[in-house]
Amino acid sequence: MSGVFAGDSRYESAMKQQIMAIYQGKDIAAIQTAVNSLERIATAEKDKWEPLYYIGFGYVMIATREPNGTTRDQYLDRADEVAVKANSLSPNNSEIVALQGFITMIRLTVDPATRGPRMSGQAMQLFGQAVALNPNNPRALGLMAQMQAGTAKFFGAPMDESCATARKALEKFTTAEDSSLAPRWGKEMVEEMLKTCR
């Protein structure tokens, strides 16, 4: 193992600190600071996918707070780049594939009328792939439920399928993997969505 964080406990401690900073980041500047720290960790720990995953997630969180569509796309381009790198280090990783779907889903919001027809299918395909890789991944299920809900609303269809997927996602959050660096985000999103379900 190389780099500044050669000891696993130092690496995990540094990672946990920056992951929490992203989860708790109130604005773009706070999240960007954590992303910058994760970039340094990723440079030191070239064989680890987790720093790249959280850099990508951080850029998605920044993009959701960015009002300018062009700037949002630039953040999502960066998220995409690091997700591809993470995928090369950990192929067939359900969490990384779900993140790639999330990136596509947020990219769609820049211009829904133009991007929706193409990107909604791409996002659903990625969420489906993430669920196929790990049927217990609550983030993949929760994001899939979000896309199903958006499609149902667009077509004026019932929300039965999306609500069922969201319920399944919430159930999986209670049994999700609890390793120290495993992603934990998404539960609140699913709980919010379920408030619209009967």
mmCIF file of C-alpha atoms in Angstrom:
data_model
loop_
_atom_site.group_PDB
_atom_site.id
_atom_site.type_symbol
_atom_site.label_atom_id
_atom_site.label_comp_id
_atom_site.label_asym_id
_atom_site.label_seq_id
_atom_site.Cartn_x
_atom_site.Cartn_y
_atom_site.Cartn_z
ATOM 1 C CA MET A 1 0.000 0.000 0.000
ATOM 2 C CA SER A 2 1.238 3.463 -0.788
ATOM 3 C CA GLY A 3 0.850 6.998 0.320
ATOM 4 C CA VAL A 4 0.185 9.127 3.318
ATOM 5 C CA PHE A 5 -2.662 6.961 4.608
ATOM 6 C CA ALA A 6 -0.814 3.623 4.461
ATOM 7 C CA GLY A 7 -2.244 2.459 7.792
ATOM 8 C CA ASP A 8 -5.833 1.276 7.389
ATOM 9 C CA SER A 9 -6.943 2.998 10.592
ATOM 10 C CA ARG A 10 -5.541 6.369 9.422
ATOM 11 C CA TYR A 11 -7.132 5.859 6.013
ATOM 12 C CA GLU A 12 -10.511 4.944 7.513
ATOM 13 C CA SER A 13 -10.380 7.805 9.992
ATOM 14 C CA ALA A 14 -9.580 10.348 7.260
ATOM 15 C CA MET A 15 -12.271 8.883 5.002
ATOM 16 C CA LYS A 16 -14.949 8.880 7.710
ATOM 17 C CA GLN A 17 -14.245 12.521 8.523
ATOM 18 C CA GLN A 18 -14.677 13.618 4.884
ATOM 19 C CA ILE A 19 -17.695 11.371 4.267
ATOM 20 C CA MET A 20 -19.455 12.947 7.255
ATOM 21 C CA ALA A 21 -18.517 16.403 5.966
ATOM 22 C CA ILE A 22 -20.254 15.593 2.665
ATOM 23 C CA TYR A 23 -23.314 14.099 4.385
ATOM 24 C CA GLN A 24 -23.609 17.134 6.661
ATOM 25 C CA GLY A 25 -22.513 19.776 4.134
ATOM 26 C CA LYS A 26 -24.964 22.665 4.148
ATOM 27 C CA ASP A 27 -23.631 24.411 1.059
ATOM 28 C CA ILE A 28 -21.442 23.984 -2.010
ATOM 29 C CA ALA A 29 -18.314 25.389 -0.312
ATOM 30 C CA ALA A 30 -18.498 22.931 2.606
ATOM 31 C CA ILE A 31 -18.984 19.947 0.305
ATOM 32 C CA GLN A 32 -16.235 21.144 -2.066
ATOM 33 C CA THR A 33 -13.798 21.332 0.872
ATOM 34 C CA ALA A 34 -14.544 17.682 1.723
ATOM 35 C CA VAL A 35 -14.257 16.675 -1.946
ATOM 36 C CA ASN A 36 -10.851 18.398 -2.152
ATOM 37 C CA SER A 37 -9.667 16.405 0.884
ATOM 38 C CA LEU A 38 -10.959 13.196 -0.691
ATOM 39 C CA GLU A 39 -9.051 14.063 -3.885
ATOM 40 C CA ARG A 40 -5.841 14.125 -1.815
ATOM 41 C CA ILE A 41 -6.738 10.770 -0.235
ATOM 42 C CA ALA A 42 -7.469 9.288 -3.690
ATOM 43 C CA THR A 43 -4.071 10.511 -4.932
ATOM 44 C CA ALA A 44 -2.349 8.796 -1.996
ATOM 45 C CA GLU A 45 -4.471 5.624 -2.129
ATOM 46 C CA LYS A 46 -4.560 4.819 -5.837
ATOM 47 C CA ASP A 47 -5.811 1.250 -5.321
ATOM 48 C CA LYS A 48 -8.944 2.182 -3.319
ATOM 49 C CA TRP A 49 -12.311 2.843 -4.964
ATOM 50 C CA GLU A 50 -14.021 4.429 -1.949
ATOM 51 C CA PRO A 51 -12.379 7.880 -2.163
ATOM 52 C CA LEU A 52 -13.373 8.091 -5.834
ATOM 53 C CA TYR A 53 -16.924 6.994 -5.040
ATOM 54 C CA TYR A 54 -17.342 9.702 -2.399
ATOM 55 C CA ILE A 55 -15.735 12.343 -4.630
ATOM 56 C CA GLY A 56 -18.362 11.451 -7.238
ATOM 57 C CA PHE A 57 -21.127 11.498 -4.646
ATOM 58 C CA GLY A 58 -19.859 14.857 -3.372
ATOM 59 C CA TYR A 59 -20.008 16.328 -6.853
ATOM 60 C CA VAL A 60 -23.579 15.044 -7.249
ATOM 61 C CA MET A 61 -24.505 16.721 -3.949
ATOM 62 C CA ILE A 62 -22.896 19.948 -5.175
ATOM 63 C CA ALA A 63 -24.782 19.667 -8.476
ATOM 64 C CA THR A 64 -28.113 19.343 -6.645
ATOM 65 C CA ARG A 65 -27.399 22.692 -4.979
ATOM 66 C CA GLU A 66 -26.156 24.468 -8.127
ATOM 67 C CA PRO A 67 -28.845 26.556 -9.867
ATOM 68 C CA ASN A 68 -26.931 27.119 -13.127
ATOM 69 C CA GLY A 69 -27.438 24.231 -15.563
ATOM 70 C CA THR A 70 -24.095 24.632 -17.339
ATOM 71 C CA THR A 71 -22.202 24.644 -14.050
ATOM 72 C CA ARG A 72 -24.293 21.712 -12.797
ATOM 73 C CA ASP A 73 -23.265 19.739 -15.903
ATOM 74 C CA GLN A 74 -19.597 20.515 -15.185
ATOM 75 C CA TYR A 75 -19.898 19.106 -11.661
ATOM 76 C CA LEU A 76 -21.649 16.040 -13.055
ATOM 77 C CA ASP A 77 -18.918 15.600 -15.695
ATOM 78 C CA ARG A 78 -16.390 15.453 -12.864
ATOM 79 C CA ALA A 79 -18.603 13.017 -10.927
ATOM 80 C CA ASP A 80 -18.808 10.826 -14.022
ATOM 81 C CA GLU A 81 -15.016 10.833 -14.485
ATOM 82 C CA VAL A 82 -14.324 9.636 -10.954
ATOM 83 C CA ALA A 83 -17.154 7.073 -11.068
ATOM 84 C CA VAL A 84 -15.554 5.551 -14.185
ATOM 85 C CA LYS A 85 -12.199 5.392 -12.351
ATOM 86 C CA ALA A 86 -13.867 3.827 -9.295
ATOM 87 C CA ASN A 87 -15.550 1.272 -11.560
ATOM 88 C CA SER A 88 -12.175 0.322 -13.062
ATOM 89 C CA LEU A 89 -10.858 -0.395 -9.534
ATOM 90 C CA SER A 90 -13.989 -2.255 -8.410
ATOM 91 C CA PRO A 91 -15.898 -3.621 -11.433
ATOM 92 C CA ASN A 92 -19.476 -4.827 -10.992
ATOM 93 C CA ASN A 93 -19.856 -2.854 -7.774
ATOM 94 C CA SER A 94 -23.553 -2.163 -7.197
ATOM 95 C CA GLU A 95 -22.843 1.061 -5.287
ATOM 96 C CA ILE A 96 -20.748 2.524 -8.102
ATOM 97 C CA VAL A 97 -23.315 1.571 -10.753
ATOM 98 C CA ALA A 98 -26.094 3.137 -8.631
ATOM 99 C CA LEU A 99 -23.981 6.309 -8.353
ATOM 100 C CA GLN A 100 -23.610 6.365 -12.145
ATOM 101 C CA GLY A 101 -27.392 6.141 -12.424
ATOM 102 C CA PHE A 102 -27.755 8.961 -9.866
ATOM 103 C CA ILE A 103 -25.385 11.123 -11.929
ATOM 104 C CA THR A 104 -27.530 10.481 -15.015
ATOM 105 C CA MET A 105 -30.719 11.213 -13.065
ATOM 106 C CA ILE A 106 -29.421 14.589 -11.839
ATOM 107 C CA ARG A 107 -28.016 15.408 -15.296
ATOM 108 C CA LEU A 108 -31.533 14.904 -16.680
ATOM 109 C CA THR A 109 -32.806 17.690 -14.379
ATOM 110 C CA VAL A 110 -30.682 20.277 -16.205
ATOM 111 C CA ASP A 111 -33.016 20.042 -19.222
ATOM 112 C CA PRO A 112 -35.833 17.532 -18.583
ATOM 113 C CA ALA A 113 -37.724 18.179 -21.821
ATOM 114 C CA THR A 114 -34.714 17.480 -24.018
ATOM 115 C CA ARG A 115 -32.850 14.953 -21.890
ATOM 116 C CA GLY A 116 -35.743 13.081 -20.306
ATOM 117 C CA PRO A 117 -36.604 10.712 -23.155
ATOM 118 C CA ARG A 118 -33.020 9.464 -23.485
ATOM 119 C CA MET A 119 -31.615 9.799 -19.977
ATOM 120 C CA SER A 120 -34.549 8.426 -17.995
ATOM 121 C CA GLY A 121 -34.062 5.092 -19.774
ATOM 122 C CA GLN A 122 -30.301 5.219 -19.178
ATOM 123 C CA ALA A 123 -30.786 5.932 -15.472
ATOM 124 C CA MET A 124 -33.338 3.126 -15.097
ATOM 125 C CA GLN A 125 -30.997 0.729 -16.886
ATOM 126 C CA LEU A 126 -28.172 1.611 -14.480
ATOM 127 C CA PHE A 127 -30.427 1.257 -11.427
ATOM 128 C CA GLY A 128 -31.637 -2.099 -12.763
ATOM 129 C CA GLN A 129 -28.031 -3.206 -13.242
ATOM 130 C CA ALA A 130 -27.137 -2.067 -9.701
ATOM 131 C CA VAL A 131 -30.081 -4.039 -8.266
ATOM 132 C CA ALA A 132 -29.099 -7.094 -10.339
ATOM 133 C CA LEU A 133 -25.566 -6.883 -8.901
ATOM 134 C CA ASN A 134 -26.925 -6.536 -5.355
ATOM 135 C CA PRO A 135 -30.686 -6.925 -4.787
ATOM 136 C CA ASN A 136 -30.164 -5.653 -1.211
ATOM 137 C CA ASN A 137 -28.711 -2.271 -2.238
ATOM 138 C CA PRO A 138 -31.185 0.221 -0.740
ATOM 139 C CA ARG A 139 -29.723 3.196 -2.634
ATOM 140 C CA ALA A 140 -30.208 1.506 -6.009
ATOM 141 C CA LEU A 141 -33.804 0.647 -5.072
ATOM 142 C CA GLY A 142 -34.500 4.116 -3.671
ATOM 143 C CA LEU A 143 -33.163 5.863 -6.765
ATOM 144 C CA MET A 144 -35.092 3.467 -8.989
ATOM 145 C CA ALA A 145 -38.254 4.338 -7.032
ATOM 146 C CA GLN A 146 -37.555 8.049 -7.632
ATOM 147 C CA MET A 147 -37.280 7.475 -11.386
ATOM 148 C CA GLN A 148 -40.418 5.309 -11.408
ATOM 149 C CA ALA A 149 -42.292 8.049 -9.541
ATOM 150 C CA GLY A 150 -41.111 10.703 -11.995
ATOM 151 C CA THR A 151 -42.219 8.601 -14.947
ATOM 152 C CA ALA A 152 -45.601 7.867 -13.339
ATOM 153 C CA LYS A 153 -46.167 11.575 -12.642
ATOM 154 C CA PHE A 154 -45.161 12.530 -16.193
ATOM 155 C CA PHE A 155 -47.635 10.075 -17.709
ATOM 156 C CA GLY A 156 -50.338 10.624 -15.082
ATOM 157 C CA ALA A 157 -50.082 6.966 -14.066
ATOM 158 C CA PRO A 158 -50.563 5.494 -10.578
ATOM 159 C CA MET A 159 -47.583 5.429 -8.235
ATOM 160 C CA ASP A 160 -48.078 1.792 -7.168
ATOM 161 C CA GLU A 161 -44.836 0.478 -8.665
ATOM 162 C CA SER A 162 -42.672 3.322 -7.346
ATOM 163 C CA CYS A 163 -44.229 3.088 -3.879
ATOM 164 C CA ALA A 164 -43.629 -0.679 -3.772
ATOM 165 C CA THR A 165 -39.996 -0.163 -4.798
ATOM 166 C CA ALA A 166 -39.585 2.585 -2.173
ATOM 167 C CA ARG A 167 -41.025 0.312 0.552
ATOM 168 C CA LYS A 168 -38.589 -2.412 -0.465
ATOM 169 C CA ALA A 169 -35.715 0.121 -0.359
ATOM 170 C CA LEU A 170 -36.681 1.253 3.145
ATOM 171 C CA GLU A 171 -36.781 -2.371 4.301
ATOM 172 C CA LYS A 172 -33.279 -2.928 2.860
ATOM 173 C CA PHE A 173 -31.900 0.092 4.738
ATOM 174 C CA THR A 174 -32.504 -1.789 8.013
ATOM 175 C CA THR A 175 -30.391 -4.736 6.860
ATOM 176 C CA ALA A 176 -27.776 -2.843 4.809
ATOM 177 C CA GLU A 177 -24.081 -3.644 5.067
ATOM 178 C CA ASP A 178 -22.502 -1.817 7.962
ATOM 179 C CA SER A 179 -18.811 -1.712 7.092
ATOM 180 C CA SER A 180 -17.177 1.497 8.193
ATOM 181 C CA LEU A 181 -16.884 3.046 4.712
ATOM 182 C CA ALA A 182 -20.060 1.601 3.196
ATOM 183 C CA PRO A 183 -22.441 4.225 1.782
ATOM 184 C CA ARG A 184 -25.263 5.095 4.172
ATOM 185 C CA TRP A 185 -27.060 7.891 2.320
ATOM 186 C CA GLY A 186 -30.536 7.732 0.816
ATOM 187 C CA LYS A 187 -32.836 6.658 3.649
ATOM 188 C CA GLU A 188 -34.281 10.148 4.184
ATOM 189 C CA MET A 189 -34.974 10.449 0.442
ATOM 190 C CA VAL A 190 -36.961 7.199 0.526
ATOM 191 C CA GLU A 191 -38.840 8.205 3.685
ATOM 192 C CA GLU A 192 -39.824 11.523 2.056
ATOM 193 C CA MET A 193 -41.040 9.735 -1.043
ATOM 194 C CA LEU A 194 -43.099 7.284 1.005
ATOM 195 C CA LYS A 195 -45.047 10.201 2.503
ATOM 196 C CA THR A 196 -46.694 10.565 -0.920
ATOM 197 C CA CYS A 197 -47.633 6.867 -1.007
ATOM 198 C CA ARG A 198 -50.799 5.375 0.416
#
